[in-house]
Coordinates of C-alpha atoms in Angstrom, one line a residue:
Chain L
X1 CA 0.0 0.0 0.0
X2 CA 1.5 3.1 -1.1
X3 CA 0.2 6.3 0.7
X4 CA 0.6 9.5 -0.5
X5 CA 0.9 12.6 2.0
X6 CA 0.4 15.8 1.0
X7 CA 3.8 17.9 2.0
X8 CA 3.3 21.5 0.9
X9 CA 2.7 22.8 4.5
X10 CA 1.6 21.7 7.9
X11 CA 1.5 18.7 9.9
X12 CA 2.1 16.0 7.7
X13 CA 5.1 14.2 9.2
X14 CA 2.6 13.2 11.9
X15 CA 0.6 11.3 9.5
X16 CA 3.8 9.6 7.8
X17 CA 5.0 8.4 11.0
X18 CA 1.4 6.9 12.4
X19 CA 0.8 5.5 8.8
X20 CA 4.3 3.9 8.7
X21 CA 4.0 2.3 11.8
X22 CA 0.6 0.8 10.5
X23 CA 2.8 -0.7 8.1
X24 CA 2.2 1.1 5.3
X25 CA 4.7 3.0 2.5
X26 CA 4.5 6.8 2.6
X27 CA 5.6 9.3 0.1
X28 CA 5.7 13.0 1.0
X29 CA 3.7 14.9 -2.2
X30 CA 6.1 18.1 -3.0
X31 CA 5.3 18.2 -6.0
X32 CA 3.0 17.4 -9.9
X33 CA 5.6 14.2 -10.6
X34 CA 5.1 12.6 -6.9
X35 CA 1.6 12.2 -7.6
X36 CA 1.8 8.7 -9.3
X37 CA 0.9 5.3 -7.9
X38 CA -1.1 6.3 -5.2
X39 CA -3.4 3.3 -3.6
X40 CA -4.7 6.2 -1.3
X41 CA -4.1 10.0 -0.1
X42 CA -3.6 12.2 2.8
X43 CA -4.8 15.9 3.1
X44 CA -3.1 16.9 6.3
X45 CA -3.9 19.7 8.7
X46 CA -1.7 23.1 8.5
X47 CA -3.2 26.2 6.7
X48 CA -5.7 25.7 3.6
X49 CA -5.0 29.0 2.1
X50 CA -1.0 28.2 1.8
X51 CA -2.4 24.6 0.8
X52 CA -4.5 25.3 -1.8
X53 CA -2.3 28.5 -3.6
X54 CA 0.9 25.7 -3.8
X55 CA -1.2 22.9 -5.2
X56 CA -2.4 25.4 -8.1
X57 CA 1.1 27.2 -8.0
X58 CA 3.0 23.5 -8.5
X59 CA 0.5 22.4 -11.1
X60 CA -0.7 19.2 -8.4
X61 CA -4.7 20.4 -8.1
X62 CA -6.2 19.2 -11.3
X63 CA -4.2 15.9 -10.9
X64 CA -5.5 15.4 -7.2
X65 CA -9.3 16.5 -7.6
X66 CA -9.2 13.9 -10.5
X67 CA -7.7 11.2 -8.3
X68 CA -10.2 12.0 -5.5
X69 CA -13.2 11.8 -7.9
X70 CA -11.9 8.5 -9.5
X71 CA -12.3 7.0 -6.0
X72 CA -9.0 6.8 -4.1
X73 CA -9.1 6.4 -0.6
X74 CA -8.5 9.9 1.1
X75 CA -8.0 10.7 4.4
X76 CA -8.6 14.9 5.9
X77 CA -8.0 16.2 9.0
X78 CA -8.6 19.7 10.0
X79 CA -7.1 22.1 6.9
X80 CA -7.7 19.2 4.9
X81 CA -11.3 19.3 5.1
X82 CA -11.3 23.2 4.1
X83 CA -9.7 21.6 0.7
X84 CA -12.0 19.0 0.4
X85 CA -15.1 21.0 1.2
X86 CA -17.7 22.1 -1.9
X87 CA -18.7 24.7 0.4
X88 CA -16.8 27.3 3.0
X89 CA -19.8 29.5 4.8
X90 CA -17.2 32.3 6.1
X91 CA -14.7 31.9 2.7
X92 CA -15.5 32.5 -0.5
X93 CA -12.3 30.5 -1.3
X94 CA -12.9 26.5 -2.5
X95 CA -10.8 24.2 -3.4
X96 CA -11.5 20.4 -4.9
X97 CA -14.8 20.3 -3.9
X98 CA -15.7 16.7 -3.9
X99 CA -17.2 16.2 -0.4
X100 CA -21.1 17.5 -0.9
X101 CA -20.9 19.2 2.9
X102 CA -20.9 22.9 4.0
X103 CA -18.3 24.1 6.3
X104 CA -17.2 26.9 8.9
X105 CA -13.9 27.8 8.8
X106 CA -12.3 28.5 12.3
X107 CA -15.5 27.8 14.0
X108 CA -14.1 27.6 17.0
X109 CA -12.3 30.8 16.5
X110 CA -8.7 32.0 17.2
X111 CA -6.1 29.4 19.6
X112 CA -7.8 30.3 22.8
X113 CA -10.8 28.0 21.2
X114 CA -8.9 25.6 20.6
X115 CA -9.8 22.9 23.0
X116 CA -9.6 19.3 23.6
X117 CA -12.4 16.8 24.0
X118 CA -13.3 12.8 24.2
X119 CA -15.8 12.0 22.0
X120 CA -17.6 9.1 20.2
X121 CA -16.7 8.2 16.3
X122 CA -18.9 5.7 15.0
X123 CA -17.8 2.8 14.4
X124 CA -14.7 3.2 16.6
X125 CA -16.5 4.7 20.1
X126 CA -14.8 7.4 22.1
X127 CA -12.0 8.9 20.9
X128 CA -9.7 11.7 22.2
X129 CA -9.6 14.7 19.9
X130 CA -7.7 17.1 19.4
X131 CA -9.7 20.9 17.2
X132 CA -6.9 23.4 16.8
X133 CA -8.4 26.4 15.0
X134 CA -10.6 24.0 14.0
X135 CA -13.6 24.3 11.2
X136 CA -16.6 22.0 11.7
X137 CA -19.0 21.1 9.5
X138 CA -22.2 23.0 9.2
X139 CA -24.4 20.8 6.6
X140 CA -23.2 17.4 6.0
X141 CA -25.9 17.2 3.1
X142 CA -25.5 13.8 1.8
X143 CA -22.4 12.5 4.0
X144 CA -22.5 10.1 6.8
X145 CA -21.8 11.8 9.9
X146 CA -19.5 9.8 12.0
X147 CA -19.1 12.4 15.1
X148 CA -20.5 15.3 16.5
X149 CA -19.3 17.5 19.4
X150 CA -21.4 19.9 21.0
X151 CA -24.0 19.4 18.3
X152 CA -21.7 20.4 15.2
X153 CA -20.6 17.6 13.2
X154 CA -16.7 16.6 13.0
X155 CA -16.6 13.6 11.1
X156 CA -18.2 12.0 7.6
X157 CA -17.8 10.2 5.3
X158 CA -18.6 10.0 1.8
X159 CA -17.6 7.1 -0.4
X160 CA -13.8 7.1 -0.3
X161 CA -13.4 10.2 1.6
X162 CA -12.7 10.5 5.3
X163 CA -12.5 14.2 6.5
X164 CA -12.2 14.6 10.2
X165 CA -12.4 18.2 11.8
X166 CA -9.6 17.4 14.8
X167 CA -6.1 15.7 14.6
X168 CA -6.0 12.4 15.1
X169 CA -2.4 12.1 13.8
X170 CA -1.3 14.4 17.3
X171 CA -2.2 11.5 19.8
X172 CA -1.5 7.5 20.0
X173 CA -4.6 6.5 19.4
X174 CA -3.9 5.3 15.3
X175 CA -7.7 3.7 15.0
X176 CA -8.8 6.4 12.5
X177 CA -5.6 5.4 10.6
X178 CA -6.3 2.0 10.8
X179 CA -9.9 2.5 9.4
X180 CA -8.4 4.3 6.5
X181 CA -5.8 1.6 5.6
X182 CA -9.0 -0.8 5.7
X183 CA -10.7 1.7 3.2
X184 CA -7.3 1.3 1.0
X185 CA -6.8 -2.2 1.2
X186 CA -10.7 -2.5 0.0
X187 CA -9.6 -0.1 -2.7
X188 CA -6.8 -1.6 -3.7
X189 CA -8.3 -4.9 -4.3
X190 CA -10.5 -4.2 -6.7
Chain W
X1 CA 1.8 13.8 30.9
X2 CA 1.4 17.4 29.7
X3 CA -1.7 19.4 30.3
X4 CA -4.1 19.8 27.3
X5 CA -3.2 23.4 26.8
X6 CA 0.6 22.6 26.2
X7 CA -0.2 20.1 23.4
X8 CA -2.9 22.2 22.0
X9 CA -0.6 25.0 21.6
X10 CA 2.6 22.8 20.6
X11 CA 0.1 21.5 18.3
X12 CA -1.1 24.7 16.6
X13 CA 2.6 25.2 16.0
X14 CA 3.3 21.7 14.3
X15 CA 0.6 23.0 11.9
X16 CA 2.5 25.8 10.9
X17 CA 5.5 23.3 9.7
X18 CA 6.7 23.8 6.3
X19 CA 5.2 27.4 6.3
X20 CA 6.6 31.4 6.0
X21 CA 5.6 33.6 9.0
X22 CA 5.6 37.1 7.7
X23 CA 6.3 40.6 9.6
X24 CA 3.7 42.8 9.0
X25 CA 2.7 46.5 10.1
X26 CA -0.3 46.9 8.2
X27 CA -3.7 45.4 7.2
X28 CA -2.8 45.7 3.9
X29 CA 0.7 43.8 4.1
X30 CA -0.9 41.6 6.2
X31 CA -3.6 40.6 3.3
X32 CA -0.2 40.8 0.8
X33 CA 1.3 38.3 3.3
X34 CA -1.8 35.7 3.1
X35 CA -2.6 35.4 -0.5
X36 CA 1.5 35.3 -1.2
X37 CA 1.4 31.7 1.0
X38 CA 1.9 33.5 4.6
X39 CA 1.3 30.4 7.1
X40 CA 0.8 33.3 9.6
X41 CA 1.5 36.8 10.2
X42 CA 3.5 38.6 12.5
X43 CA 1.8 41.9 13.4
X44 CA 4.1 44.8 14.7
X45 CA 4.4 48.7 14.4
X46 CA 8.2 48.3 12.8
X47 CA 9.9 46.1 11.2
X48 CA 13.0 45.2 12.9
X49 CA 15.0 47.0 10.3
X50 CA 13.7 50.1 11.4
X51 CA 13.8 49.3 15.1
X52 CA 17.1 49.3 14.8
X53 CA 16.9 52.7 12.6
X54 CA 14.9 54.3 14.8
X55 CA 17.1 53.3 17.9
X56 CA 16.0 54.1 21.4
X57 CA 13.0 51.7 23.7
X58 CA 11.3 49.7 21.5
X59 CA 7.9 48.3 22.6
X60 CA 4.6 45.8 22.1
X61 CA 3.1 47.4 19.2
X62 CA -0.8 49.5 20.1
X63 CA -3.5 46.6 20.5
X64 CA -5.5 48.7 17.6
X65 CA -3.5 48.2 15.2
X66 CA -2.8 44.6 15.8
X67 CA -7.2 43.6 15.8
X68 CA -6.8 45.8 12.4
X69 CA -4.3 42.9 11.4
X70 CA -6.6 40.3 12.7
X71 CA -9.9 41.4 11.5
X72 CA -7.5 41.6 7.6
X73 CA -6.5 37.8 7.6
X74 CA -7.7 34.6 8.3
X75 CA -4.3 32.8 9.5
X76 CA -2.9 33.0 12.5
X77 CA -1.5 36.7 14.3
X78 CA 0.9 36.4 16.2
X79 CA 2.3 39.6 17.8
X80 CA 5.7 40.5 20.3
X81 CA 6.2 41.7 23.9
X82 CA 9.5 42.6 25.6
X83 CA 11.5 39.8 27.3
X84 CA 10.0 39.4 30.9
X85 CA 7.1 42.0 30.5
X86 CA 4.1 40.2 31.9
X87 CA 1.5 42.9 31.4
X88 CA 2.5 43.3 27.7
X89 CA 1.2 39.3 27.3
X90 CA -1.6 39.6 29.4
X91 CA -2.4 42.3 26.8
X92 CA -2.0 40.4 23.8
X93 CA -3.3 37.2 25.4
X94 CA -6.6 39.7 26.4
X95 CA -7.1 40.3 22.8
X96 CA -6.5 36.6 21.7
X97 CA -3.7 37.1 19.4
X98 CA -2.6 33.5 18.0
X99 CA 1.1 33.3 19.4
X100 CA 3.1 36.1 21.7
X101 CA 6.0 36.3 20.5
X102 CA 8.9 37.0 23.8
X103 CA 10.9 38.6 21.3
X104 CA 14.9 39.8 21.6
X105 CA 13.8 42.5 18.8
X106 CA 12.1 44.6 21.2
X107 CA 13.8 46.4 24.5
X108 CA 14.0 43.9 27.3
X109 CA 12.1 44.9 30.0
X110 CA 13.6 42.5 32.6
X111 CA 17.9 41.4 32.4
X112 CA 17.0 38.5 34.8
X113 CA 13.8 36.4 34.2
X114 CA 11.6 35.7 31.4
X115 CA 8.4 35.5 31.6
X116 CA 6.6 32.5 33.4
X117 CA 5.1 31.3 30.3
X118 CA 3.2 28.5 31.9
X119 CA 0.9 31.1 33.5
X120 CA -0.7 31.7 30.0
X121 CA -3.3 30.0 28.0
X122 CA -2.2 31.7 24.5
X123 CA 1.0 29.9 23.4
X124 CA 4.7 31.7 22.9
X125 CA 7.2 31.2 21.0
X126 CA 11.0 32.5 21.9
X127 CA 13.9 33.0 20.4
X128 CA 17.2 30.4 21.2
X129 CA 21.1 30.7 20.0
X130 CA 21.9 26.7 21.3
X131 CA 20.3 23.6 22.9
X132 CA 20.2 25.5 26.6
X133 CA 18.6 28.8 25.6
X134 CA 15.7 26.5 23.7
X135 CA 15.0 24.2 26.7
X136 CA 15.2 26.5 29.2
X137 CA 12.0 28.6 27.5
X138 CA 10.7 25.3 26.9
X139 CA 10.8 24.7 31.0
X140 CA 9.4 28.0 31.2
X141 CA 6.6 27.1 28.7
X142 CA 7.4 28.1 25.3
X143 CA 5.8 25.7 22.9
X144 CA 8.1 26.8 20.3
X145 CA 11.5 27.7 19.2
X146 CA 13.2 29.6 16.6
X147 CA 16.5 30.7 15.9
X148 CA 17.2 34.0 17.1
X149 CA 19.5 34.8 14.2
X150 CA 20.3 38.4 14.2
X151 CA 17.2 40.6 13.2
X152 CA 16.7 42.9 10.5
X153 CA 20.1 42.9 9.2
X154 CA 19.5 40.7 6.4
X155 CA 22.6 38.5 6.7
X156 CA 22.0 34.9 7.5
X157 CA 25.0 33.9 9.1
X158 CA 24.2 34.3 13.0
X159 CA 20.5 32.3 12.5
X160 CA 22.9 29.8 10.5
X161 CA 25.1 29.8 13.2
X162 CA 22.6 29.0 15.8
X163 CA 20.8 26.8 14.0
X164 CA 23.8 24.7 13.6
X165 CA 25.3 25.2 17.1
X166 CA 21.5 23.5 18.1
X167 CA 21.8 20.6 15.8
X168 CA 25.1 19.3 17.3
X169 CA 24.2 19.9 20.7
X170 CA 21.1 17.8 20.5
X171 CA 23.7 15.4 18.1
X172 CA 25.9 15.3 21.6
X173 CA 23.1 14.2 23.5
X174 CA 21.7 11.8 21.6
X175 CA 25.2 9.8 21.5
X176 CA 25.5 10.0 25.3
X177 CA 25.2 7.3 27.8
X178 CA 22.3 7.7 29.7
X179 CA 24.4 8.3 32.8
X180 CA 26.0 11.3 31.5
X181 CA 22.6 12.9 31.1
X182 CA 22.8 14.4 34.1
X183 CA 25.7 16.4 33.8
X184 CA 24.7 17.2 30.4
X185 CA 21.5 18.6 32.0
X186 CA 23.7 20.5 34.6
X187 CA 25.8 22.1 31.9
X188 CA 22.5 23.4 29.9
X189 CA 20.9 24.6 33.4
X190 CA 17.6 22.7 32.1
X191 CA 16.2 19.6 34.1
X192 CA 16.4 16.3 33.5
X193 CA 13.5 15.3 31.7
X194 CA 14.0 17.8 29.1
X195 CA 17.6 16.7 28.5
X196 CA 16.2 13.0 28.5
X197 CA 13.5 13.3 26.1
X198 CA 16.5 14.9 23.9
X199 CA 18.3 11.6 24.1
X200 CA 15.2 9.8 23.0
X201 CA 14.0 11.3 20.4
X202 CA 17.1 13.2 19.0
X203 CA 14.6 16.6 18.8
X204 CA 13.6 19.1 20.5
X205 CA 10.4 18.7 22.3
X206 CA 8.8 21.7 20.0
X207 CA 8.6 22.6 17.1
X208 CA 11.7 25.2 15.8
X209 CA 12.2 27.6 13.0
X210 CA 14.8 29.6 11.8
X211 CA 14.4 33.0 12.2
X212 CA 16.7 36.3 11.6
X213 CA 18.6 37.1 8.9
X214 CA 16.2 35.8 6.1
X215 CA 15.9 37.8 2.7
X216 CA 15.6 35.1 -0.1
X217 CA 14.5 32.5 -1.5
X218 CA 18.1 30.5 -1.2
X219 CA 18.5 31.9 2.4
X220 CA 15.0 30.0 3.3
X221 CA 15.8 27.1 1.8
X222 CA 19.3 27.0 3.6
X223 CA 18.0 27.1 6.6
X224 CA 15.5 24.0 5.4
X225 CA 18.5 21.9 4.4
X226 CA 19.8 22.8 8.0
X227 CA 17.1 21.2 9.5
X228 CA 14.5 24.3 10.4
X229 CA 10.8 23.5 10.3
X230 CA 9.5 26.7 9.1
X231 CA 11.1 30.3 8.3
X232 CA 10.1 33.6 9.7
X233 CA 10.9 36.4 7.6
X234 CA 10.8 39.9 9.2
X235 CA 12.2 43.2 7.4
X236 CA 13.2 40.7 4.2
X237 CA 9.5 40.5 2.5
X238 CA 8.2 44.2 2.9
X239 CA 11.9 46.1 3.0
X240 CA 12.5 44.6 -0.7
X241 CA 11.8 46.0 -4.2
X242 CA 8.7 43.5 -4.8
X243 CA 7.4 42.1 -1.5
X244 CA 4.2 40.1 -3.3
X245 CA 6.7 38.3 -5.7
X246 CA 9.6 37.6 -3.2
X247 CA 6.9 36.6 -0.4
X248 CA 5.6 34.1 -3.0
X249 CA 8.9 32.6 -4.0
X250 CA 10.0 32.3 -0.5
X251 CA 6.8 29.8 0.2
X252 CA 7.5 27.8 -2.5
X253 CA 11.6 27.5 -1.5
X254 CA 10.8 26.5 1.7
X255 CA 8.4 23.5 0.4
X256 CA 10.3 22.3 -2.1
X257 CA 13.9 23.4 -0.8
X258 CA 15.6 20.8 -1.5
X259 CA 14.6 21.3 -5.5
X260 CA 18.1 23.6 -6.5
X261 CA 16.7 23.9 -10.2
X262 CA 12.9 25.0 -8.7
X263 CA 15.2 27.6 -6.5
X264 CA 16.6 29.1 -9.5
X265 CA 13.5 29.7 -10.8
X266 CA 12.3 31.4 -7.8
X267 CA 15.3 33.5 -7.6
X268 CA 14.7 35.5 -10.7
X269 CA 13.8 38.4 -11.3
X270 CA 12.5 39.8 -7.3
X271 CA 13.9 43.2 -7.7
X272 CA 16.3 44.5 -5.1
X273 CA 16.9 42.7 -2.2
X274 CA 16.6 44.1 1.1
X275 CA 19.8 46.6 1.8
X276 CA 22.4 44.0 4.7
X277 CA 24.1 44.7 7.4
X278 CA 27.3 43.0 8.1
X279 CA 27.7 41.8 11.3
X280 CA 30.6 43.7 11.9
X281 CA 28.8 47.0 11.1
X282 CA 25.9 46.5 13.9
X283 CA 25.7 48.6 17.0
X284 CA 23.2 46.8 18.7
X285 CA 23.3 42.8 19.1
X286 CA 19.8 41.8 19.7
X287 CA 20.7 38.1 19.7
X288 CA 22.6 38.4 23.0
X289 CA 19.2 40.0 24.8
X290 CA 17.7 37.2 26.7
X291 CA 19.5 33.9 27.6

């Protein structure tokens, strides 16, 4: 299984280093010509608007949203589901717009809302996350939801995607992780 | 275990890896900043170039202008108070600012202590020339480091300098038998269980950037290959001939900075550079403020 981690900016070193201990092969996405052979992807947290001008500056965003369409497995946390979203309530700024959900962009507001919280993810139960600036999800429209914290929703899933508003990748707990290799080994089989 | 509050705020600043934080003195710059690939701002009334200018006291910048910063960008502000001035934090922590930086740039306002940082919910971030300057603001509560390079000169050597007097330090301590951890932790004037977690994981316990000295694309990437996690840039964006184009190409170094012919391309055509300072023509040494 061969991971790719989206390495323009932010916090994607945590996500190699959970992944590889799962077992699986990373490789860090710098650039247009590392985006080949991908049996899944990860859209890490860090800033979207830094995100999202590289991956049009170094010619990557067509390539991606095309990959993400065709059905690869793709994992978001936090910034990632700002690039993922088809719609930012606060931002008139999208970006690949293939999850059908409506989001807030630091809902929470600035670091002194950041906060930490146990919580339960379907499928999984409780879970320890982690919302740093976090956005949450307003609409999921026709996602699952697969968490909500104080009534807003932090977690769906819509066919291959996984978008997560907190950082699992900051803690020990690599369950989400796991639940994504399982999407990718599914993927990858067929 | 750490408290919650440590790991959220060494977490916001493992989000800003592989990211530019930009010196700003405006809302306008600070908007030039975020669409040029700004991870997050720095919002202050001069740039250090013209602190040192100026001369005389220099202070936490006026609380109006730095909400005018805010309320202009969505990324992170982060903003400075004097070494040891509590009230100055509580300030910026009273009007939420991002990050306070406990900056060398500005006048001290204490020779002796910093300030307790662990008293604060809002995270800081201080400056550090070797391994015992960056663990002992750790101790005190900073949840990140950067270089303290030498400040709006525009010469890179000092932040080079420090950042690789860090990396063999922590290189010492990771070779070292764990018995002679406690000398080594002597030495530093850091406890133990910094020193240890050193040894183990051949890092520092935060994340660390380079900072000082910063003016182009090439300088940001040097201090990549050195091992930095992120660059600030202060006076080298908005003291150059084309501060949208050189901000830009200085985002893109410092993702793909190990890609020389990329560089190249970056390094065309920004204009003039911002004017350097030798370090042999500085009055004031702002790197030895704070130890």
């Amino acid at each position: 299984m061969r991971i790719g981690i989206l390495a323009l900016q932010g916090a994607f070193a945590e996500h190699k280093k959970m992944l590889e201990n799962l077992g699986a092969e990373c490789v860090e996405l710098r650039q247009a010509n590392d985006v080949i052979d991908l049996d899944g992807i990860v859209l890490p947290g860090g800033e979207s608007t830094v995100q999202g001008k590289l991956l049009r500056e170094l010619n990557m965003f067509d390539k991606i949203q095309k990959l993400i369409e065709q059905g690869l497995p793709t994992l978001a946390t936090c910034a990632g589901l700002v690039l993922l979203a088809d719609e930012i309530v606060n931002d008139d700024n999208v970006y690949f717009k293939t999850l059908p959900v409506s989001i807030k962009r630091n809902a929470y507001g600035r670091q002194l809302g950041s906060f930490d919280t146990v919580s339960d993810f379907k499928g999984i139960g409780e879970f320890d996350m982690k919302f740093i600036r976090a956005p949450y999800i307003v609409d999921a429209h026709g996602a699952e939801v697969l968490a909500e914290v104080d009534g807003h929703i932090v977690a769906v899933k819509y066919n291959n995607q996984l978008a997560l508003s907190f950082h699992p990748e900051l803690g020990e707990d690599n369950r989400i992780h796991k639940g994504f290799l399982q999407m990718v080994q599914k993927y990858s089989c067929q | 275990m750490l408290s919650e509050q440590v790991e959220l705020n060494r977490g916001l600043a493992q989000m800003l890896k592989g990211g530019v934080i930009m010196d700003v003195t405006t809302p306008e710059q600070a908007r030039i900043a975020e669409a040029a690939g700004a991870c997050a701002v720095m919002a202050l009334e001069r740039i250090p170039a013209d602190i040192r200018a100026a001369g005389g006291v220099s202070r936490m910048s006026d609380p109006k202008m730095i909400k005018g910063i805010q309320d202009a960008v969505s990324i992170p502000v982060m903003a400075k108070c004097r070494i040891g001035h509590i009230a100055e934090a509580q300030v910026l922590e009273a009007i939420e600012i991002d990050y306070i930086d406990e900056s060398e740039v500005l006048s001290p306002a204490d020779d002796v202590y910093h300030i307790n940082k662990r008293d604060f919910k809002v995270p800081f971030v201080c400056g550090a020339r070797d391994l015992g300057e960056a663990l002992r603001r750790i101790n005190e509560g900073a949840a990140m480091i950067r270089t303290k390079g030498e400040p709006g000169t525009g010469d890179i050597v000092q932040a080079v300098r420090h950042m690789r007097k860090m990396n063999s330090e922590i290189a010492r301590i990771s070779s070292m038998r764990e018995d002679e951890l406690f000398e080594a932790a002597k030495e530093l004037q850091v406890p133990y269980e910094l020193v240890q977690y050193v040894h183990e994981n051949n890092r520092l316990p935060v994340v660390n950037f380079a900072a000082g000295g910063v003016a182009t694309p090439a300088d940001a990437a040097l201090m990549m290959l050195l091992g930095a996690e992120g660059v600030f840039v202060g006076s080298g964006i908005f003291k150059s001939g084309n501060p949208e184009k050189r901000a830009a190409s200085i985002v893109q170094a410092v993702t793909n900075y190990k890609d020389a012919k990329l560089i190249a391309k970056l390094s065309e055509d920004l204009g003039e550079a911002m004017v350097g300072i030798n370090e042999n023509e500085i009055q004031l040494i702002m790197e030895e403020r704070g130890r």
